């Protein structure tokens, strides 16, 4: 009887909330229509309320302010309309599932029991006096995630509230219907979590705030240190927690920070698309997203050919010659190291006194200011003046020199010839300007000399404009030459750097100099080149970004971290990753970004050891790939044992894959065939495309749809699939120890089923 009464009581409360949501949503829809009508009216009548008068400076100012006022009115109305549309979407979500939990809390020293219902957004009653549903990010809601029934506390902005949780109840509500409810003594009940984890994978990450675990909640609400490091095993929910953390920060600091002041640094564009729906689903605007390569391309892409991370990986993973492989690995590792940064700092000190390279300034095929002249002027200043400051002085000097040369050019023959080729519009424009300046009257346009001088000024000024622009952008600094010079086996420079040079410096020089001569900047050179450019030309900073999140942080080098810290000096950081999923070679022999020592005393590290993505059977297998080196705790969800199939040749392997895909497609929505490289993927795609409807995912892919996917491991990072079929896990294909993490990463993408195939002998990674 008591359970039936509780069920009836909860259904009544659900009806109350749904009715309230419905009424508030209807009111918002009417409000949105009013805003929309107002916007349309403002657009139609925009110029009716503006009197354009450009006769005098006062009239121009009056016209400008009138237009500005109308534009601000229009912007305010459009902004208000968008805010209402956003709120309507939140109510849409609340209509589907208004809340997922309830805790009954009795505060110490109080007699009134608080019934706290928790959902994705706050819901007030019809009179906007009482809270019906608390936002999951509210301080009081934290008790749901952190405590079992019994003593509990939560912190407000001013004090710590103590009391006791007398009841903890969880709900499954779908399409506005109460499907089940259960009281729990756990932080988050296994029944609710199992219901979520048993679902099929999607083309977007799932971020379910109802199932946030206590250890994840600490990460989400952490505000104690400027840097938070999160190291979590595969499937521990790092990415979802990172996005929920952003939502929490936007809620907690809503008067201090906005979504466009938060930046998520991601591994690739496919990952960007995979996570882009989470914040809007939680009622927040999306933050900015960027890959390190995109940033480098914005800075350097127009001037140089940049190698991208996938190209570096493909080059290494397809290299058959072990000697060349080790050479590449040595070069990449050194250039990512802090030792290389020390070497560059020493080189920059050398450049303060000599060796800085400049470009000739050329006009109409002639050198009008030589590189030698620029260098002499630069080094005429005291060497204690920082290089960027001296370059600013050189820039001002060059602009003055250009003005003098520009003036002298006006009398040259080429200017006269150019003036004769001008069209009627240019002549008319010159006449109007001279007339406006009062040089002659309208009836006396016979002063040929004035006209010629005016035209000469315009012609030469136009020709010199690109030169001036280049000087202002410091294009006269030969950045490529300065970086390349370090690898040119220059005895003077090497004597200055000799105590900092690594063992294989000659090999590094030959490889790097060859690429730079072709204007190719290898991926391992990108961060050092940006670092050098900032030290020479002046630090580029973005002070508007207040928080940076780096996902898959194990694949960024210390050098890249330093560049990002310099770029965003005011930003706090959340760094998330898993050392066992390191695949980029520049991090193999260098400190991981997950190392607190890189951040001094300003960092706190939290560790997630429980994996929720895969079944116990899959986690049991994948943990052994790491030789028991990782402590991975499996959530109690079971499934079929992973399978290992040995085939004699490629034809049989393709046949087995197609058969398994057809079988799995009956139950699953996302099935991934994961290959070692993109090169291998392309080959497999050509053999399978006529037998199954399969999507080829490459480095250029920006999004994918549910279905059968074919992709290299590095494109699968951070993503999960219902079933994974690993292509050719043979001893020949996965032989190097440096590929163990790569192989582990591929296997841990599977949620429900994992099937591994090998042509002949199996890789030693699976010889358990």
XYZ file of C-alpha atoms in Angstrom:
768
model
C 0.000 0.000 0.000
C 2.782 2.397 0.918
C 4.571 1.834 -2.408
C 1.322 2.408 -4.307
C 0.776 5.650 -2.377
C 4.313 6.822 -3.178
C 3.826 5.978 -6.874
C 0.567 7.959 -6.963
C 2.178 10.885 -5.126
C 5.080 10.986 -7.558
C 2.789 10.828 -10.584
C 0.822 13.771 -9.195
C 4.020 15.789 -8.738
C 5.081 14.919 -12.284
C 1.711 16.155 -13.606
C 2.128 19.394 -11.617
C 5.575 19.962 -13.138
C 4.485 19.081 -16.680
C 1.481 21.415 -16.453
C 3.714 24.207 -15.209
C 6.219 23.571 -18.003
C 3.394 23.581 -20.558
C 1.962 26.904 -19.364
C 5.360 28.586 -19.197
C 6.266 27.270 -22.624
C 3.020 28.605 -24.132
C 3.705 32.012 -22.600
C 7.222 31.983 -24.037
C 5.972 31.036 -27.494
C 3.612 34.042 -27.415
C 6.463 36.221 -26.204
C 8.713 34.958 -28.995
C 6.043 35.828 -31.568
C 5.851 39.380 -30.187
C 9.632 39.732 -30.450
C 9.593 38.284 -33.970
C 6.898 40.740 -35.065
C 8.853 43.588 -33.498
C 12.033 42.527 -35.330
C 10.183 42.381 -38.660
C 8.657 45.815 -38.027
C 12.043 47.316 -37.160
C 13.560 45.857 -40.323
C 10.739 47.197 -42.488
C 10.754 50.672 -40.940
C 14.478 50.926 -40.271
C 15.062 53.829 -42.662
C 11.718 55.497 -41.961
C 13.022 56.679 -38.591
C 16.418 57.731 -39.906
C 16.915 61.070 -41.623
C 20.046 60.860 -43.759
C 21.807 64.216 -44.064
C 25.485 64.472 -44.995
C 25.696 68.186 -45.691
C 27.789 69.232 -42.680
C 29.903 67.396 -40.077
C 27.123 67.980 -37.537
C 24.570 66.445 -39.926
C 26.844 63.448 -40.508
C 27.185 62.887 -36.745
C 23.427 63.145 -36.271
C 22.807 60.650 -39.075
C 25.406 58.250 -37.638
C 23.855 58.286 -34.166
C 20.346 57.822 -35.588
C 21.473 54.747 -37.563
C 23.370 53.442 -34.519
C 20.288 53.837 -32.315
C 18.082 51.948 -34.775
C 20.691 49.205 -35.154
C 20.915 48.797 -31.358
C 17.130 48.540 -31.085
C 17.117 45.852 -33.756
C 20.000 43.962 -32.109
C 18.338 44.065 -28.667
C 15.089 42.700 -30.081
C 16.843 39.932 -32.006
C 18.922 39.014 -28.956
C 15.816 38.861 -26.747
C 14.070 36.702 -29.347
C 17.011 34.254 -29.450
C 17.049 34.067 -25.648
C 13.354 33.139 -25.627
C 13.882 30.518 -28.360
C 16.656 29.025 -26.227
C 14.349 28.898 -23.186
C 11.621 27.206 -25.261
C 14.112 24.462 -26.162
C 14.866 23.952 -22.467
C 11.152 23.553 -21.779
C 10.969 21.069 -24.670
C 13.524 18.955 -22.813
C 11.683 19.344 -19.520
C 8.472 18.127 -21.157
C 10.253 14.895 -22.096
C 11.887 14.355 -18.707
C 11.540 17.206 -16.195
C 13.704 15.620 -13.496
C 15.621 12.439 -12.727
C 16.102 12.461 -8.967
C 14.743 13.531 -5.606
C 16.459 13.914 -2.268
C 14.735 14.741 1.011
C 17.051 16.911 3.108
C 16.649 18.045 6.700
C 18.971 20.911 7.556
C 20.504 20.904 11.037
C 18.473 23.083 13.388
C 15.395 23.116 11.099
C 12.120 21.198 11.292
C 10.970 21.629 7.689
C 11.922 18.781 5.336
C 13.097 19.947 1.889
C 11.966 17.790 -1.029
C 14.523 18.567 -3.739
C 13.734 17.408 -7.280
C 16.728 17.624 -9.619
C 16.654 18.093 -13.406
C 18.542 19.657 -16.303
C 17.170 23.141 -15.564
C 15.454 25.125 -12.814
C 11.640 25.235 -12.849
C 9.720 27.733 -10.743
C 6.015 27.383 -9.972
C 3.336 29.372 -11.842
C 3.773 32.348 -9.493
C 7.582 32.230 -9.730
C 7.759 31.968 -5.932
C 8.802 28.368 -5.212
C 11.288 26.059 -6.908
C 9.695 22.897 -8.278
C 12.881 21.544 -9.878
C 16.480 22.439 -9.055
C 19.132 22.704 -11.751
C 21.622 19.828 -11.442
C 24.403 22.439 -11.143
C 22.884 24.214 -8.130
C 24.945 23.883 -4.923
C 22.166 21.976 -3.141
C 21.988 19.449 -6.008
C 25.597 18.386 -5.410
C 24.422 16.242 -2.470
C 22.637 13.920 -4.895
C 25.935 13.077 -6.558
C 28.164 13.056 -3.483
C 26.216 11.362 -0.707
C 24.183 8.303 0.218
C 21.322 8.710 2.725
C 22.738 9.995 5.990
C 24.810 13.048 6.993
C 25.447 15.406 4.075
C 26.701 18.934 3.384
C 26.749 21.397 0.549
C 28.447 24.753 0.108
C 26.817 27.998 -0.890
C 28.768 31.098 -1.857
C 28.873 32.167 1.794
C 28.627 29.095 4.037
C 28.536 25.331 4.411
C 25.097 23.848 5.057
C 24.953 20.649 7.100
C 22.120 18.217 7.552
C 20.861 14.746 6.697
C 19.555 13.092 3.538
C 16.523 11.049 4.616
C 15.528 9.826 1.154
C 17.320 9.392 -2.180
C 15.112 8.450 -5.091
C 15.794 8.078 -8.807
C 13.347 8.224 -11.703
C 13.214 7.059 -15.282
C 10.859 9.443 -17.090
C 10.498 9.212 -20.871
C 8.157 11.218 -23.092
C 6.590 12.745 -19.985
C 5.688 9.336 -18.540
C 6.961 7.961 -15.243
C 8.305 4.537 -16.176
C 10.043 3.545 -12.980
C 11.388 4.847 -9.694
C 13.555 3.360 -7.014
C 15.082 4.400 -3.713
C 18.829 3.866 -3.505
C 21.551 3.798 -0.921
C 24.204 4.238 -3.622
C 25.447 7.561 -4.953
C 23.957 6.740 -8.330
C 21.893 3.566 -8.589
C 23.203 0.781 -10.847
C 19.708 0.254 -12.325
C 19.611 3.766 -13.772
C 23.201 3.588 -15.032
C 22.689 0.161 -16.608
C 19.614 1.458 -18.424
C 21.726 4.245 -19.955
C 24.804 2.147 -20.758
C 22.803 -0.616 -22.447
C 21.601 1.816 -25.108
C 23.140 1.976 -28.573
C 25.871 4.444 -29.474
C 25.055 7.637 -31.344
C 26.766 9.981 -33.788
C 27.045 12.463 -30.901
C 28.456 11.931 -27.423
C 25.980 11.169 -24.662
C 26.144 13.454 -21.648
C 23.651 12.204 -19.078
C 23.678 14.390 -15.981
C 21.466 11.884 -14.151
C 24.315 9.381 -13.976
C 27.225 11.595 -12.956
C 29.301 9.671 -10.423
C 30.683 11.127 -7.202
C 34.273 11.155 -8.494
C 33.114 12.831 -11.713
C 31.105 15.402 -9.765
C 34.246 16.523 -7.940
C 35.875 17.238 -11.296
C 32.843 19.077 -12.649
C 32.613 21.403 -9.617
C 36.343 21.887 -9.014
C 37.340 25.569 -8.667
C 40.246 25.422 -6.204
C 43.276 25.632 -8.523
C 43.945 27.363 -11.866
C 44.865 24.027 -13.461
C 42.923 20.782 -13.078
C 44.439 17.585 -14.491
C 42.117 14.639 -15.068
C 43.678 11.289 -15.917
C 41.042 8.700 -16.651
C 41.011 5.241 -18.162
C 39.305 4.584 -21.490
C 35.532 4.860 -21.078
C 35.662 6.701 -17.746
C 33.616 9.605 -19.132
C 36.415 12.201 -19.342
C 35.000 14.057 -22.341
C 31.418 14.067 -21.053
C 32.667 15.302 -17.678
C 34.685 18.050 -19.391
C 31.577 19.302 -21.192
C 29.460 19.061 -18.033
C 32.215 21.030 -16.297
C 31.833 23.787 -18.894
C 28.073 23.833 -18.283
C 28.708 24.057 -14.541
C 31.224 26.911 -14.921
C 28.777 28.848 -17.110
C 26.098 28.367 -14.435
C 28.331 29.023 -11.413
C 30.055 32.103 -12.914
C 27.170 33.280 -15.095
C 27.885 36.958 -14.340
C 31.622 36.621 -14.995
C 32.091 34.309 -17.978
C 30.287 33.514 -21.229
C 30.479 30.537 -23.573
C 32.609 32.393 -26.118
C 35.264 32.914 -23.412
C 35.770 29.159 -23.067
C 37.867 27.194 -25.549
C 37.966 23.429 -26.081
C 41.105 22.180 -27.819
C 40.295 18.932 -29.607
C 42.164 16.309 -31.674
C 40.277 16.797 -34.965
C 37.170 18.172 -36.683
C 35.298 14.859 -36.413
C 35.626 15.025 -32.631
C 34.354 18.628 -32.694
C 31.166 17.487 -34.416
C 30.828 14.525 -32.051
C 30.643 16.776 -28.963
C 28.946 19.901 -30.333
C 25.375 19.038 -29.195
C 26.118 18.578 -25.482
C 26.080 22.175 -24.251
C 22.947 23.190 -26.215
C 21.219 20.108 -24.752
C 22.150 21.391 -21.287
C 20.713 24.813 -22.102
C 24.021 26.588 -22.760
C 25.585 28.182 -25.824
C 28.439 26.287 -27.428
C 31.977 27.242 -26.520
C 34.706 27.830 -29.065
C 36.456 24.734 -30.428
C 39.875 24.579 -32.034
C 42.548 22.052 -32.950
C 46.200 22.943 -32.510
C 46.684 22.451 -36.253
C 43.899 24.942 -37.010
C 45.620 27.535 -34.853
C 48.951 26.877 -36.569
C 47.306 27.112 -39.989
C 45.795 30.501 -39.138
C 49.256 31.744 -38.192
C 51.418 30.058 -40.826
C 49.223 28.371 -43.433
C 49.398 31.123 -46.051
C 53.182 31.243 -46.037
C 54.225 27.612 -45.625
C 53.171 24.067 -46.299
C 52.325 22.600 -42.898
C 52.458 18.924 -42.055
C 49.370 17.865 -40.101
C 49.375 15.358 -37.225
C 47.627 12.655 -39.282
C 50.350 12.994 -41.944
C 53.042 12.522 -39.321
C 51.251 9.449 -37.947
C 50.737 7.947 -41.398
C 54.397 8.499 -42.219
C 55.507 6.671 -39.067
C 52.946 3.871 -39.064
C 53.603 2.986 -42.711
C 57.405 3.125 -42.373
C 58.789 -0.397 -42.861
C 62.476 0.445 -42.373
C 63.202 0.209 -38.626
C 66.264 2.435 -38.893
C 64.353 5.244 -40.608
C 61.504 4.758 -38.132
C 63.849 5.239 -35.165
C 65.452 8.297 -36.783
C 62.051 9.936 -37.311
C 61.042 9.073 -33.747
C 64.248 10.563 -32.331
C 63.793 13.816 -34.249
C 60.119 14.155 -33.315
C 60.717 13.402 -29.626
C 63.583 15.868 -29.289
C 61.665 18.748 -30.897
C 58.795 18.242 -28.472
C 61.054 18.320 -25.439
C 61.815 20.985 -22.871
C 65.493 20.462 -23.757
C 64.739 21.764 -27.260
C 63.047 24.801 -25.763
C 66.192 25.489 -23.743
C 68.220 25.187 -26.952
C 65.930 27.679 -28.688
C 66.160 30.112 -25.771
C 69.944 29.955 -26.094
C 69.634 30.597 -29.843
C 67.357 33.586 -29.221
C 69.981 35.068 -26.862
C 72.509 34.671 -29.676
C 70.147 36.479 -32.079
C 69.944 39.438 -29.712
C 73.550 40.248 -30.633
C 73.944 38.867 -34.158
C 72.469 36.596 -36.787
C 68.946 37.940 -37.183
C 67.953 37.672 -40.851
C 65.873 40.149 -42.844
C 64.429 40.375 -46.351
C 65.208 42.953 -49.013
C 62.390 45.413 -49.633
C 61.785 45.368 -53.351
C 59.771 47.817 -55.457
C 59.248 47.330 -59.202
C 62.004 44.723 -59.284
C 64.598 46.901 -57.531
C 65.893 46.614 -53.967
C 65.035 49.946 -52.393
C 66.122 48.930 -48.864
C 68.480 45.989 -48.493
C 68.421 43.282 -45.832
C 71.922 44.366 -44.826
C 70.740 47.943 -44.219
C 67.869 46.696 -42.062
C 70.213 44.440 -40.056
C 72.672 47.256 -39.481
C 69.915 49.554 -38.248
C 68.505 46.811 -35.983
C 71.866 46.054 -34.374
C 72.641 49.759 -33.961
C 70.351 49.691 -30.920
C 71.531 48.542 -27.505
C 71.347 44.743 -27.223
C 69.593 45.029 -23.841
C 66.482 46.288 -25.637
C 64.255 43.225 -26.271
C 64.183 41.999 -29.870
C 60.436 42.754 -30.375
C 60.933 46.335 -29.132
C 63.835 46.887 -31.507
C 61.772 45.520 -34.384
C 59.084 48.087 -33.648
C 61.718 50.818 -33.929
C 62.926 49.282 -37.203
C 59.349 49.201 -38.471
C 58.883 52.924 -37.801
C 62.208 53.673 -39.491
C 61.254 51.623 -42.553
C 57.908 53.412 -42.879
C 59.776 56.744 -42.797
C 62.207 55.493 -45.450
C 59.322 54.344 -47.627
C 57.723 57.791 -47.367
C 60.932 59.386 -48.632
C 61.307 56.886 -51.474
C 57.612 57.198 -52.339
C 57.985 60.976 -52.676
C 60.999 60.547 -54.990
C 59.158 58.007 -57.155
C 56.435 60.515 -58.110
C 58.715 62.278 -60.630
C 59.756 59.074 -62.416
C 58.785 58.220 -65.964
C 56.766 55.086 -65.068
C 54.341 57.282 -63.106
C 53.672 59.474 -66.151
C 53.068 56.376 -68.237
C 50.693 54.937 -65.624
C 48.712 58.195 -65.491
C 48.085 58.024 -69.229
C 46.492 54.600 -68.798
C 44.007 55.710 -66.118
C 40.326 55.436 -66.928
C 37.834 58.332 -66.847
C 36.711 57.472 -63.292
C 40.192 58.089 -61.875
C 40.443 61.444 -63.665
C 36.997 62.466 -62.425
C 37.923 61.482 -58.872
C 41.101 63.591 -59.055
C 39.190 66.572 -60.418
C 36.597 66.334 -57.615
C 39.271 66.177 -54.910
C 41.148 69.188 -56.305
C 37.900 71.102 -56.588
C 37.007 70.223 -52.984
C 40.446 71.385 -51.812
C 39.869 74.766 -53.531
C 42.920 74.448 -55.759
C 40.970 75.938 -58.678
C 37.441 76.904 -59.622
C 35.018 74.831 -61.575
C 35.618 76.979 -64.663
C 39.404 76.848 -64.581
C 40.293 73.143 -64.964
C 43.340 74.057 -67.034
C 46.010 73.640 -64.376
C 47.665 70.580 -65.913
C 50.563 70.590 -63.416
C 48.315 70.339 -60.355
C 46.380 67.531 -61.950
C 49.591 65.666 -62.843
C 50.983 65.985 -59.316
C 47.738 64.787 -57.782
C 47.587 61.779 -60.078
C 51.245 60.965 -59.389
C 50.626 60.989 -55.626
C 47.656 58.639 -56.005
C 49.440 56.251 -58.382
C 52.576 55.918 -56.266
C 50.610 55.699 -53.007
C 48.563 52.833 -54.409
C 51.721 51.000 -55.496
C 53.406 51.484 -52.118
C 50.348 50.434 -50.069
C 51.179 46.666 -50.118
C 54.773 47.456 -49.099
C 53.620 49.559 -46.152
C 51.198 46.814 -45.110
C 53.961 44.211 -45.239
C 56.260 46.373 -43.134
C 53.520 46.920 -40.541
C 53.083 43.121 -40.366
C 56.862 42.690 -39.910
C 57.120 40.722 -43.141
C 60.642 42.107 -43.567
C 61.763 39.660 -40.843
C 62.963 36.427 -42.489
C 61.377 34.017 -39.982
C 61.874 30.911 -42.097
C 65.516 31.826 -42.640
C 66.045 32.483 -38.933
C 64.625 29.068 -37.977
C 66.395 27.262 -40.834
C 69.706 28.930 -39.926
C 69.766 26.970 -36.676
C 70.055 23.724 -38.694
C 72.497 24.971 -41.341
C 75.595 23.496 -39.624
C 76.858 27.033 -39.050
C 80.003 26.734 -36.910
C 79.554 30.100 -35.199
C 75.992 29.294 -34.150
C 76.818 25.716 -33.150
C 79.730 26.842 -30.993
C 77.300 29.123 -29.188
C 74.831 26.232 -28.700
C 77.265 23.326 -28.264
C 76.407 22.531 -24.640
C 72.726 22.199 -25.554
C 73.006 20.060 -28.714
C 71.671 16.474 -28.543
C 73.537 13.353 -29.608
C 71.902 13.055 -33.054
C 72.060 16.762 -33.906
C 73.621 16.243 -37.364
C 70.784 13.913 -38.422
C 68.227 16.373 -37.045
C 69.861 19.205 -39.005
C 69.906 17.320 -42.312
C 66.276 16.246 -42.022
C 64.971 19.638 -40.881
C 67.009 21.799 -43.268
C 65.810 19.709 -46.204
C 62.141 20.256 -45.302
C 62.506 23.956 -44.522
C 64.287 24.603 -47.828
C 61.088 23.365 -49.521
C 59.050 25.674 -47.209
C 57.620 22.608 -45.449
C 57.147 22.895 -41.683
C 56.899 19.432 -40.153
C 54.328 18.899 -37.392
C 57.087 18.577 -34.789
C 58.464 21.971 -35.896
C 55.127 23.795 -35.681
C 55.127 24.649 -31.960
C 58.864 25.573 -31.899
C 58.415 27.791 -34.967
C 55.453 29.594 -33.365
C 57.467 29.967 -30.158
C 60.416 31.480 -32.036
C 58.155 33.816 -34.003
C 56.586 35.127 -30.811
C 59.990 35.648 -29.183
C 61.220 37.575 -32.224
C 58.154 39.529 -33.347
C 56.354 39.869 -30.025
C 54.019 37.653 -28.053
C 50.554 37.122 -29.518
C 47.994 36.828 -26.733
C 44.275 36.301 -26.408
C 43.118 37.724 -23.085
C 39.402 37.212 -23.731
C 39.640 33.429 -23.253
C 39.151 32.674 -19.551
C 39.147 28.867 -19.557
C 40.872 26.358 -21.832
C 40.044 22.637 -21.873
C 42.508 20.284 -23.568
C 41.010 16.882 -24.348
C 43.203 13.921 -25.318
C 45.965 15.895 -23.586
C 48.336 12.922 -23.566
C 48.933 13.608 -27.274
C 50.198 17.173 -26.807
C 53.835 17.947 -26.146
C 55.214 20.161 -23.350
C 56.278 22.578 -26.083
C 52.694 22.822 -27.376
C 51.426 23.386 -23.838
C 53.869 26.241 -23.357
C 52.710 27.887 -26.611
C 49.072 27.617 -25.471
C 49.848 29.017 -22.031
C 51.584 31.988 -23.637
C 48.677 32.506 -26.025
C 46.019 32.440 -23.274
C 47.735 34.084 -20.278
C 44.517 34.758 -18.330
C 42.974 31.322 -18.817
C 42.513 28.603 -16.246
C 42.954 25.103 -17.691
C 41.324 21.706 -17.493
C 43.603 19.011 -18.945
C 42.098 15.591 -19.630
C 43.645 12.421 -20.986
C 44.856 8.857 -20.567
C 48.558 8.056 -20.803
C 47.755 4.561 -22.079
C 46.081 6.058 -25.149
C 49.126 8.083 -26.211
C 49.515 7.712 -29.974
C 51.412 10.807 -31.110
C 55.160 10.102 -31.166
C 56.275 13.481 -29.830
C 55.006 12.460 -26.381
C 56.622 8.997 -26.201
C 59.819 10.160 -24.460
C 58.664 13.474 -22.973
C 56.693 14.458 -19.869
C 52.969 14.087 -20.433
C 50.630 17.062 -20.087
C 49.079 14.929 -17.345
C 52.231 15.515 -15.244
C 51.462 18.040 -12.462
C 55.114 19.192 -12.311
C 54.613 21.031 -15.626
C 52.250 23.448 -13.855
C 54.085 24.065 -10.589
C 51.925 24.400 -7.489
C 48.934 25.669 -9.419
C 47.574 22.252 -10.392
C 45.502 19.520 -8.822
C 45.252 16.045 -10.324
C 42.239 13.745 -10.156
C 42.159 10.151 -11.374
C 39.240 8.162 -12.815
C 39.771 4.393 -12.754
C 36.284 3.046 -13.453
C 35.292 2.417 -17.073
C 31.620 2.663 -18.025
C 31.825 2.344 -21.806
C 32.634 -1.320 -22.364
C 31.332 -4.568 -20.911
C 33.327 -6.416 -18.267
C 34.401 -8.955 -20.873
C 35.859 -6.303 -23.197
C 37.618 -4.492 -20.331
C 39.081 -7.794 -19.124
C 40.698 -8.324 -22.543
C 41.861 -4.746 -23.156
C 43.413 -4.438 -19.686
C 45.698 -7.368 -20.478
C 47.018 -5.540 -23.557
C 48.657 -3.135 -21.092
C 50.359 -5.971 -19.139
C 48.318 -5.002 -16.088
C 50.083 -1.630 -16.141
C 46.767 0.212 -15.831
C 44.320 -0.093 -12.996
C 40.955 -0.337 -14.765
C 37.824 -1.044 -12.748
C 34.938 -2.341 -14.856
C 31.360 -1.316 -14.201
C 29.168 -4.337 -13.618
C 27.753 -4.735 -17.140
C 28.168 -8.006 -18.971
C 28.109 -8.987 -22.632
C 29.520 -11.485 -25.124
C 33.180 -12.441 -24.896
C 35.411 -10.665 -27.443
C 36.387 -12.930 -30.331
C 39.736 -13.442 -32.069
C 39.664 -14.875 -35.579
C 42.781 -15.984 -37.488
C 42.469 -16.146 -41.287
C 45.025 -17.216 -43.927
C 44.655 -14.280 -46.315
C 43.060 -10.919 -47.036
C 40.230 -12.364 -49.151
C 39.041 -14.518 -46.242
C 39.381 -11.567 -43.861
C 37.106 -9.349 -45.994
C 34.595 -12.206 -46.302
C 34.547 -12.719 -42.522
C 34.130 -8.967 -41.922
C 31.167 -8.684 -44.271
C 29.482 -11.693 -42.665
C 29.973 -10.317 -39.148
C 28.770 -6.827 -40.150
C 25.549 -8.251 -41.606
C 24.950 -10.144 -38.363
C 25.694 -7.211 -36.054
C 23.561 -4.811 -38.093
C 20.435 -6.581 -36.838
C 21.014 -5.255 -33.302
C 23.404 -2.322 -33.476
C 23.312 1.156 -35.029
C 27.028 2.032 -35.105
C 29.568 -0.582 -36.166
C 33.186 0.454 -36.661
C 35.813 -1.362 -38.705
C 39.059 0.098 -37.344
C 42.266 -0.123 -39.339
C 45.782 0.860 -38.383
C 46.197 3.625 -40.973
C 44.198 5.676 -43.439
C 46.165 3.987 -46.207
C 44.892 0.618 -44.988
C 41.350 2.003 -44.681
C 41.349 3.140 -48.318
C 42.422 -0.320 -49.465
C 39.757 -2.066 -47.353
C 37.073 0.365 -48.514
C 37.751 -0.475 -52.164
C 37.248 -4.165 -51.387
C 34.117 -3.764 -49.206
C 32.127 -0.870 -50.684
C 30.210 -3.082 -53.128
C 29.272 -5.604 -50.423
C 28.136 -3.392 -47.523
C 26.948 0.192 -47.138
C 30.057 1.528 -45.401
C 31.254 5.084 -44.676
C 34.967 5.806 -45.098
C 36.163 8.194 -42.384
C 39.378 10.077 -43.203
C 41.216 13.083 -41.774
C 38.963 15.304 -43.914
C 35.721 13.911 -42.449
C 33.887 16.433 -40.281
C 30.899 14.318 -39.207
C 29.502 10.817 -39.511
C 26.081 9.222 -39.470
C 24.908 6.086 -37.721
C 25.773 2.978 -39.659
C 28.880 1.055 -40.649
C 32.090 3.077 -40.402
C 35.601 2.410 -41.617
C 38.300 4.516 -39.980
C 41.913 4.623 -38.744
C 42.482 4.471 -35.005
C 43.604 8.084 -34.662
C 40.241 9.244 -36.048
C 38.367 7.057 -33.527
C 39.935 8.667 -30.460
C 37.328 9.836 -27.962
C 34.471 8.198 -29.881
C 32.563 5.018 -28.988
C 30.722 2.435 -31.102
C 28.273 -0.379 -30.400
C 30.614 -2.912 -31.949
C 34.223 -2.739 -33.120
C 35.818 -5.017 -35.719
C 39.588 -4.644 -35.615
C 41.164 -5.201 -39.014
C 44.294 -7.360 -39.227
C 45.731 -7.452 -35.715
C 48.624 -9.545 -36.998
C 52.190 -9.757 -35.765
C 53.268 -8.231 -39.063
C 50.883 -5.277 -38.780
C 51.314 -4.526 -35.054
C 54.922 -5.402 -34.270
C 56.559 -2.358 -32.665
C 56.214 -1.779 -28.942
C 55.438 1.880 -29.641
C 52.181 0.697 -31.280
C 50.814 -0.999 -28.145
C 48.880 2.091 -26.982
C 47.613 2.567 -30.514
C 46.234 -0.987 -30.512
C 44.747 -0.566 -27.017
C 42.982 2.637 -28.083
C 41.344 0.854 -31.044
C 40.033 -2.003 -28.897
C 38.615 0.285 -26.179
C 36.233 2.026 -28.611
C 33.795 -0.926 -28.294
C 30.755 -0.636 -26.037
C 29.013 -3.988 -26.448
C 31.018 -6.265 -28.755
C 34.650 -6.522 -29.878
C 35.816 -8.778 -32.713
C 39.514 -8.975 -33.614
C 40.792 -10.394 -36.923
C 44.323 -11.320 -37.940
C 45.965 -12.566 -41.108
C 48.123 -15.454 -39.879
C 50.081 -14.921 -36.645
C 48.412 -12.695 -34.038
C 50.194 -9.629 -32.622
C 52.154 -10.242 -29.423
C 49.928 -7.618 -27.752
C 47.233 -10.319 -27.489
C 49.409 -13.240 -26.518
C 48.039 -13.101 -23.012
